[in-house]
Tab-separated table of C-alpha atoms and ligand atoms in Angstrom:
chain	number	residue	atom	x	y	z
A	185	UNK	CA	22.020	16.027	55.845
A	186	UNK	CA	22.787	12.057	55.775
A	187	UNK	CA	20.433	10.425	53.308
A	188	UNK	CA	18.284	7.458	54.599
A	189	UNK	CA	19.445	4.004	54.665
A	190	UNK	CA	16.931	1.865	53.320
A	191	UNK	CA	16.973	-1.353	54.490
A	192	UNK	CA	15.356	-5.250	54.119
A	193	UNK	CA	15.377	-7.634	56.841
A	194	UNK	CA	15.238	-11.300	56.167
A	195	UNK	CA	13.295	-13.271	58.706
A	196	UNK	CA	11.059	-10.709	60.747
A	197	UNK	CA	8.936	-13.056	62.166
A	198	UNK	CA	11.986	-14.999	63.487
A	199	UNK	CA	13.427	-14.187	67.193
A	200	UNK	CA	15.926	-11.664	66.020
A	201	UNK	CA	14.110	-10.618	63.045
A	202	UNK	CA	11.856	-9.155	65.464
A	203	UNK	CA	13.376	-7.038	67.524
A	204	UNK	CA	15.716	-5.828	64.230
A	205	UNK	CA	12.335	-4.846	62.578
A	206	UNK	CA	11.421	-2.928	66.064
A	207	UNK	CA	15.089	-1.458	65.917
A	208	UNK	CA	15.267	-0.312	62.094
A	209	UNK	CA	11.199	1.550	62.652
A	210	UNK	CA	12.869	3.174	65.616
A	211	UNK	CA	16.017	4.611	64.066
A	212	UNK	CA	16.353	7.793	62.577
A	213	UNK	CA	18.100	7.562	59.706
A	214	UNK	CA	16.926	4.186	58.632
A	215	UNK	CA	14.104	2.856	56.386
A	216	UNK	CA	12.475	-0.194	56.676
A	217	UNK	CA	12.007	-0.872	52.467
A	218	UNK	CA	10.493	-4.592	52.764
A	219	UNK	CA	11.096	-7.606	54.614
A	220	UNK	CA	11.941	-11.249	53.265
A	221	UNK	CA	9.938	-14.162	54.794
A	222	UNK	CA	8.624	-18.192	53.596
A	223	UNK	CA	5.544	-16.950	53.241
A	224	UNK	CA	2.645	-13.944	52.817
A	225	UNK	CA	3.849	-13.050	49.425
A	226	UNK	CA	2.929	-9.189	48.467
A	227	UNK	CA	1.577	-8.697	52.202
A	228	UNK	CA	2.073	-6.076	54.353
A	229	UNK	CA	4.206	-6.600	57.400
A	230	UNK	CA	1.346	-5.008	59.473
A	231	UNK	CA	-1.203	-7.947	58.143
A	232	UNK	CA	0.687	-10.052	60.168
A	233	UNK	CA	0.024	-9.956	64.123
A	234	UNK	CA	2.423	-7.819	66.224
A	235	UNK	CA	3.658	-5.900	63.702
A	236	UNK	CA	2.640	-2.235	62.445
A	237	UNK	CA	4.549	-1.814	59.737
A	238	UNK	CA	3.722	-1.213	55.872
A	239	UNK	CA	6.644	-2.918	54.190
A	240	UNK	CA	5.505	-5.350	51.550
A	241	UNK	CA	6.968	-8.641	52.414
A	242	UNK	CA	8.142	-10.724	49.334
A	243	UNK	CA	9.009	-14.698	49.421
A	244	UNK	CA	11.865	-14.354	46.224
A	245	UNK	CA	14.987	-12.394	47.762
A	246	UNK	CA	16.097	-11.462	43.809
A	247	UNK	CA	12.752	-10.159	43.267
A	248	UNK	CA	12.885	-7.868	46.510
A	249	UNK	CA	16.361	-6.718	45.803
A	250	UNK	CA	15.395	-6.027	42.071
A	251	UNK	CA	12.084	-4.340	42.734
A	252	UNK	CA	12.874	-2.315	46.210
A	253	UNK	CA	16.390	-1.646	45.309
A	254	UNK	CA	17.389	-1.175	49.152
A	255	UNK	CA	20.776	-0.359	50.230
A	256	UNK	CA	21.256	-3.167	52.762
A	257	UNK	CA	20.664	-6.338	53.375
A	258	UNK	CA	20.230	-7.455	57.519
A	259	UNK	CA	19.662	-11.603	57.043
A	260	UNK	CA	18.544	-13.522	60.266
A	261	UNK	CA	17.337	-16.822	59.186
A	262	UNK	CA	19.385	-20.048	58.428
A	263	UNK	CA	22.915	-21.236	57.474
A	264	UNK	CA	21.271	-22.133	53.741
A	265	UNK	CA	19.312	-19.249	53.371
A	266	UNK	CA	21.501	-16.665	54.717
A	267	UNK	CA	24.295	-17.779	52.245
A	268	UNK	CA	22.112	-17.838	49.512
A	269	UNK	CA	20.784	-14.293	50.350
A	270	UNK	CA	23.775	-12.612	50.684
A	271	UNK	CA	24.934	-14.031	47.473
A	272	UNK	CA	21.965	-12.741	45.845
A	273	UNK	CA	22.010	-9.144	47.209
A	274	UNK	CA	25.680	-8.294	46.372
A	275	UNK	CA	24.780	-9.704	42.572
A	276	UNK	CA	21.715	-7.073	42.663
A	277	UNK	CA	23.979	-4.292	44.626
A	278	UNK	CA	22.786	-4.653	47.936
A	279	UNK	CA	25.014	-4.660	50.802
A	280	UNK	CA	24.778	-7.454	52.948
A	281	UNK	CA	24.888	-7.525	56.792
A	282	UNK	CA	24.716	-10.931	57.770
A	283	UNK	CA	23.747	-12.022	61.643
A	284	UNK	CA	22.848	-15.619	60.163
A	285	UNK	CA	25.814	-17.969	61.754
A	286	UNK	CA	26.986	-21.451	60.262
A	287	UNK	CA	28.465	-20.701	57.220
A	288	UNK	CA	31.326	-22.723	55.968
A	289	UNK	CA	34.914	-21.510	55.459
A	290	UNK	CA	34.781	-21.912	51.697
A	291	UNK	CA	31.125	-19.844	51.644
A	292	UNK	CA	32.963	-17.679	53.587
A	293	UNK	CA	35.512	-17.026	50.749
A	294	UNK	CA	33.351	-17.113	48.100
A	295	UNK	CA	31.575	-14.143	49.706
A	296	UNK	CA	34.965	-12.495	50.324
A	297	UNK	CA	35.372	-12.325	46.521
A	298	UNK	CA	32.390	-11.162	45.341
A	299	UNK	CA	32.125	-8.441	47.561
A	300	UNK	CA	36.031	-7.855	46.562
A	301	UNK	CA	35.108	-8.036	43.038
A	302	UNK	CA	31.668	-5.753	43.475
A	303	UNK	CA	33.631	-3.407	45.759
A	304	UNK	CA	30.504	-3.827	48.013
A	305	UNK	CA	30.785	-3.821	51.696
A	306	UNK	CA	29.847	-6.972	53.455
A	307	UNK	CA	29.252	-7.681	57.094
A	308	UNK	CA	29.174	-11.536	58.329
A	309	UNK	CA	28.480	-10.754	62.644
A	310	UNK	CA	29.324	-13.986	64.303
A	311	UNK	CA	27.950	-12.040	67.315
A	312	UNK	CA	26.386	-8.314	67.624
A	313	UNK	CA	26.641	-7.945	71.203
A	314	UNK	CA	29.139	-5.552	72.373
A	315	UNK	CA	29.727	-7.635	75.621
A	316	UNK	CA	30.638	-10.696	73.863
A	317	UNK	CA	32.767	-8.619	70.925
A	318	UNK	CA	34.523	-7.777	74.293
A	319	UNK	CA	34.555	-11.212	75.718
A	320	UNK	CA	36.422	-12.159	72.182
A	321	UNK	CA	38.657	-9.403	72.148
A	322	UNK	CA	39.810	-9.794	75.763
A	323	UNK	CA	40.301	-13.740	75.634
A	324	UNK	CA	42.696	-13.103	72.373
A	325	UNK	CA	44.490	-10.898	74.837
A	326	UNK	CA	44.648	-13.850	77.558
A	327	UNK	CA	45.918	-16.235	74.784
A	328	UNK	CA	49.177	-14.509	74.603
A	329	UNK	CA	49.681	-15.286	78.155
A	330	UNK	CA	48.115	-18.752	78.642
A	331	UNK	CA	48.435	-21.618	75.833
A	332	UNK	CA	46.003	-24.309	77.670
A	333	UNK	CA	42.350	-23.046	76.731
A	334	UNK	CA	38.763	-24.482	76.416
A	335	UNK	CA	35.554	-22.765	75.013
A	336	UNK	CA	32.257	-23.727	76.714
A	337	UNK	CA	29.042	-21.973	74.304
A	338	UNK	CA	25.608	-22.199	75.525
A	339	UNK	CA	22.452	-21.352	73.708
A	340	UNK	CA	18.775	-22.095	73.624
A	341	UNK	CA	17.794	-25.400	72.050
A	342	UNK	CA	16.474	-24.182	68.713
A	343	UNK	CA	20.037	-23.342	67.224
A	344	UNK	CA	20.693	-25.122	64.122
A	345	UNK	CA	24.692	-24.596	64.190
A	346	UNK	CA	27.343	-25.896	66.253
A	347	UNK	CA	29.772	-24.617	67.176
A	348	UNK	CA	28.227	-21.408	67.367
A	349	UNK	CA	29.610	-18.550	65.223
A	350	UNK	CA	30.780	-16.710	68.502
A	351	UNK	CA	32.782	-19.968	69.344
A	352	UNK	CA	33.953	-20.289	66.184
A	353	UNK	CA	35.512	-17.079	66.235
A	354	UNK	CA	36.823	-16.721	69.520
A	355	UNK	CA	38.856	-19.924	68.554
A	356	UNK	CA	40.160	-17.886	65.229
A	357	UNK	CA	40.924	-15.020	67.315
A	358	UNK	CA	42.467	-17.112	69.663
A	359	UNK	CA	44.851	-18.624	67.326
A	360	UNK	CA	46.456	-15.547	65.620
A	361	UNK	CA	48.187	-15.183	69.537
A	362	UNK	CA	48.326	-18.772	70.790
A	363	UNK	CA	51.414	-21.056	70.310
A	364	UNK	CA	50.365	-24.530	68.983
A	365	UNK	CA	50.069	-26.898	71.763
A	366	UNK	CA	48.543	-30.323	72.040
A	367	UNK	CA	46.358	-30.182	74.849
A	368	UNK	CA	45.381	-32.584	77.306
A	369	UNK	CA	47.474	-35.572	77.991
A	370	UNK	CA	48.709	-37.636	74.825
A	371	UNK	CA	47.782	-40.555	75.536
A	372	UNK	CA	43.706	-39.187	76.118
A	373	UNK	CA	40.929	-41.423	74.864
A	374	UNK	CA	37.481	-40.841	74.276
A	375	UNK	CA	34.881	-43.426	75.789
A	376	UNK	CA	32.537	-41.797	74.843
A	377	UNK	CA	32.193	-40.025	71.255
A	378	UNK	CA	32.322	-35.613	71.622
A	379	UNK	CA	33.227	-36.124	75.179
A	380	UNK	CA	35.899	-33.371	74.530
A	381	UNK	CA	33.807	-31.411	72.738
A	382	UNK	CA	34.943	-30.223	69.347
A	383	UNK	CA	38.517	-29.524	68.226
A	384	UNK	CA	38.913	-25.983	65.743
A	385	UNK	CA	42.671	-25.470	65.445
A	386	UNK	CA	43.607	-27.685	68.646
A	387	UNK	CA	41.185	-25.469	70.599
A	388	UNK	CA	38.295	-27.682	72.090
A	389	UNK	CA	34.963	-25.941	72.043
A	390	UNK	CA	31.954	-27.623	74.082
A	391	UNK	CA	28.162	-27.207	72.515
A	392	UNK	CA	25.854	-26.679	75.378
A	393	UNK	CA	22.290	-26.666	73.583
A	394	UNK	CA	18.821	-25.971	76.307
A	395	UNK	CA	15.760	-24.208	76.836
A	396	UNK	CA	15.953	-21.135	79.077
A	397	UNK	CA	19.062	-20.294	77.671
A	398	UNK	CA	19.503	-17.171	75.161
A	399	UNK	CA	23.313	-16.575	74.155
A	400	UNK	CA	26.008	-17.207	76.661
A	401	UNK	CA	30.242	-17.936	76.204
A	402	UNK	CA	33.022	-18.988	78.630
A	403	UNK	CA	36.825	-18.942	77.906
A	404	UNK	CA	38.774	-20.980	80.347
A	405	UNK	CA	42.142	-20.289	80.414
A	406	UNK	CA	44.209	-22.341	83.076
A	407	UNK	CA	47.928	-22.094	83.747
A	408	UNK	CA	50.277	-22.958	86.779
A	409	UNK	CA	47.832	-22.891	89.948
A	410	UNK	CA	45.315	-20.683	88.235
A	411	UNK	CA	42.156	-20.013	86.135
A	412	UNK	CA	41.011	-17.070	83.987
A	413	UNK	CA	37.567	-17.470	82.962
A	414	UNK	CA	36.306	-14.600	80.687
A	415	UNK	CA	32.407	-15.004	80.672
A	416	UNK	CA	29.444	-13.662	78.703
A	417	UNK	CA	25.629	-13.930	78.670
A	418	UNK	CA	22.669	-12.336	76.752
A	419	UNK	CA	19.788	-12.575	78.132
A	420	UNK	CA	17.522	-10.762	75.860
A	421	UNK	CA	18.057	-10.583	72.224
A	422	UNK	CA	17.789	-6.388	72.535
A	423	UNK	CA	21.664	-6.977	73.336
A	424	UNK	CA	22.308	-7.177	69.768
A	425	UNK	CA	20.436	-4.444	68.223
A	426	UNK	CA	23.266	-1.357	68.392
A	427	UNK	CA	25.440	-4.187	66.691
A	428	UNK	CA	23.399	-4.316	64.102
A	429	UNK	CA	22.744	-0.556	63.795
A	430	UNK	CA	26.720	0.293	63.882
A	431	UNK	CA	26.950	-2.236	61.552
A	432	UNK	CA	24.259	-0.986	58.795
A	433	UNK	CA	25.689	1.845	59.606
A	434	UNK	CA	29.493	0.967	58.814
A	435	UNK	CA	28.364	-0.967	55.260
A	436	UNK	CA	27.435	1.715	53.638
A	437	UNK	CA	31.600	3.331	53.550
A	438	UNK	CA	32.868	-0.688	52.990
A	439	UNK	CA	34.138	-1.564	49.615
A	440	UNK	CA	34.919	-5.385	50.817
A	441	UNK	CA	33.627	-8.199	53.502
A	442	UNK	CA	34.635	-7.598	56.952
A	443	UNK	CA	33.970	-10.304	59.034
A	444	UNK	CA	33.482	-9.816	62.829
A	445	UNK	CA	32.286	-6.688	64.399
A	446	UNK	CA	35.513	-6.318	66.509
A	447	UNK	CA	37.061	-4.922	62.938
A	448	UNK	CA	34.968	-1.764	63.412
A	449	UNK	CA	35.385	-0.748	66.868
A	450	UNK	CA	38.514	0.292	68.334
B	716	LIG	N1	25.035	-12.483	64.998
B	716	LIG	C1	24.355	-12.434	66.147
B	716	LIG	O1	24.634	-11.655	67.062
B	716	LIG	C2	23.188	-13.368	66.291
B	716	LIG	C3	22.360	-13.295	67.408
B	716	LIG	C4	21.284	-14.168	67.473
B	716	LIG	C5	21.064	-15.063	66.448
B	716	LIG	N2	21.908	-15.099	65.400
B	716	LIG	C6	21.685	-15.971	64.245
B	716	LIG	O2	20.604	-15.431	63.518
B	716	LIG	C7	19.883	-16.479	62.873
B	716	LIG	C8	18.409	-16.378	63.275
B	716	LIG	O3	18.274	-16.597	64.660
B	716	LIG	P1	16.841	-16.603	65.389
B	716	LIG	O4	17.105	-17.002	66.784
B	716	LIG	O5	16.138	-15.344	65.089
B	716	LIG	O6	16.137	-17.829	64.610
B	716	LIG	P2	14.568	-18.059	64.365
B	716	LIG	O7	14.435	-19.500	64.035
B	716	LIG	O8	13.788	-17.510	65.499
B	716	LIG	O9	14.268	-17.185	63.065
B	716	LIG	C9	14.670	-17.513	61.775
B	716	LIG	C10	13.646	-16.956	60.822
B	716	LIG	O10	14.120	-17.134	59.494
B	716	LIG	C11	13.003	-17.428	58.693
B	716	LIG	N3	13.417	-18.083	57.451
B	716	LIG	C12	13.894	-19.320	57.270
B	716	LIG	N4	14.097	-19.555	55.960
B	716	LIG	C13	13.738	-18.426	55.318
B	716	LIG	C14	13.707	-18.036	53.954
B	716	LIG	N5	14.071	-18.881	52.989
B	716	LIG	N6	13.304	-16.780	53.657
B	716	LIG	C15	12.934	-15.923	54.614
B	716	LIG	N7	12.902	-16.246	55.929
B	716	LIG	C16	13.311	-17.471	56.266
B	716	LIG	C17	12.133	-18.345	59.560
B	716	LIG	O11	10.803	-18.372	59.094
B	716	LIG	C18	12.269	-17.672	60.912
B	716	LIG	O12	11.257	-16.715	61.108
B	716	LIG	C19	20.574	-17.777	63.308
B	716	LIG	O13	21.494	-18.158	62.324
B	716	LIG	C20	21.321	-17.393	64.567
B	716	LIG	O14	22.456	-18.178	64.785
B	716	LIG	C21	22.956	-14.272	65.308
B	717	LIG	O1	20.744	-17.464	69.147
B	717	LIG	C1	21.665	-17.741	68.353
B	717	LIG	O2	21.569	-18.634	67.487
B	717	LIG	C2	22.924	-16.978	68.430
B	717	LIG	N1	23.828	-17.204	67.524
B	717	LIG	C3	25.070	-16.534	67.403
B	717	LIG	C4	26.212	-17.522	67.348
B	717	LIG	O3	26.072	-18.588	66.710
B	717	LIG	O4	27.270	-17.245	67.900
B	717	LIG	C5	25.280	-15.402	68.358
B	717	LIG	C6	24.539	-15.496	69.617
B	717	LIG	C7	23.094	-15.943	69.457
């Protein structure tokens, strides 16, 4: 019989923390050990309204990893938190699967070597939905065809981070197939500052930031009398949660950081 994955989630009262805490409770297999919020110190979850829980929640990550001694770490909060987080639980063991988006190339790396040097699996998610893993694989597919693309991301107006982490990827993935190519024509000026959205490796990606919105990506690919536009949307944030399950999941066997969920699907 598999043993049971005990986990902490970082942020439950946040949008996705939410619905992970709903998805962890749910899931055979999988404990919910504690939760990490700002505040409530030594609570239970279940004090807190809409919750039923009895996981203590603790304010100081260290002290949660050192006391509860979970096996993984799911972090939904912000850029600075995350980081620090998932710093924290691979120094105290903990395997880190990390939702939280914005993170710089160089935290990036640094997390890359300590979970190398730990021989601790990490997971950074840019995006959990399986639909948009798709939208990513399938547009790195179109860039070996087409050389002239755009990305267009659109998300609700509370986002700290942009580009998103989706569009930030999809321009990564993007570029391992795409031949370099100045885009547009040369002589293009901007009249008006971010007109042409922001440039990642000579791929422009356009920030669309307002309410009603959830989690949504367009590709545009256009060639010779033609336009390929590979399109996703989530429209609840339930669209994430077997992400994050395949992913706690897929932690436990990693010895290093893998970073996009496309890496462990096939
Ligand atoms: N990877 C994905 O598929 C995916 C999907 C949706 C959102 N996200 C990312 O997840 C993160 C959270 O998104 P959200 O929409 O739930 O945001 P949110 O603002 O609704 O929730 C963030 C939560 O983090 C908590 N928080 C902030 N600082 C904290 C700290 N120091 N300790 C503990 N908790 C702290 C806040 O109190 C809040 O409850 C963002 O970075 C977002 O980009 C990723
Ligand atoms: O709601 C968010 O914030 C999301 N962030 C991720 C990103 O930055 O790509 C994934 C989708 C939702």
């Amino acid at each position: 019989m598999n043993k049971e994955i005990s986990v902490v989630i970082a942020g439950p009262r946040g949008k996705m923390g939410r619905e992970a805490v709903k998805m962890v409770e749910g899931t055979e297999g999988f404990t919910l050990a504690a939760v990490i919020d700002r505040k409530f110190d030594g609570q239970k979850l279940s004090d807190i309204e809409g919750f039923s829980s009895d996981a203590i929640i603790y304010t100081n990550a260290e002290h949660c990893f050192t006391s509860v001694k979970p096996a993984v770490l799911v972090d939904l909060t912000t850029p600075e938190t995350g980081y620090t987080h998932a710093k924290a639980a691979l120094m105290n063991d903990v395997r880190p699967v990390i939702g939280t988006t914005g993170f710089s190339s160089q935290e990036l790396e640094e997390l890359k070597e300590l979970s190398r040097d730990k021989k601790l699996g990490t997971i950074i998610a840019p995006n959990f939905a399986i639909g948009a893993i798709l939208m990513m694989k399938f547009s790195q597919i179109a860039a070996k065809y087409f050389e002239d693309v755009e990305i267009i991301e659109m998300h609700h107006d509370q986002k700290l981070d942009a580009p998103s982490g989706t569009g930030l990827k999809t321009a990564e993935m993007i570029k391992e197939q795409r031949k370099n190519k100045q885009q547009g024509h040369p002589d293009e000026k901007e009249t008006v500052t971010g007109a042409r959205g922001g440039e990642v490796d000579g791929i422009r990606i356009h920030s669309v930031r307002l309410p009603g919105l959830v989690a949504h990506q367009q590709v545009m690919f256009g060639g010779d009398g033609q336009l390929l536009t590979i399109k996703h949307d989530s429209h609840d944030r339930g669209s994430f949660m077997t992400g994050v399950k395949l992913c706690i999941e897929s932690v436990m066997d990693l010895e290093e950081l893998v970073y996009g969920v496309e890496n462990l699907i096939d």
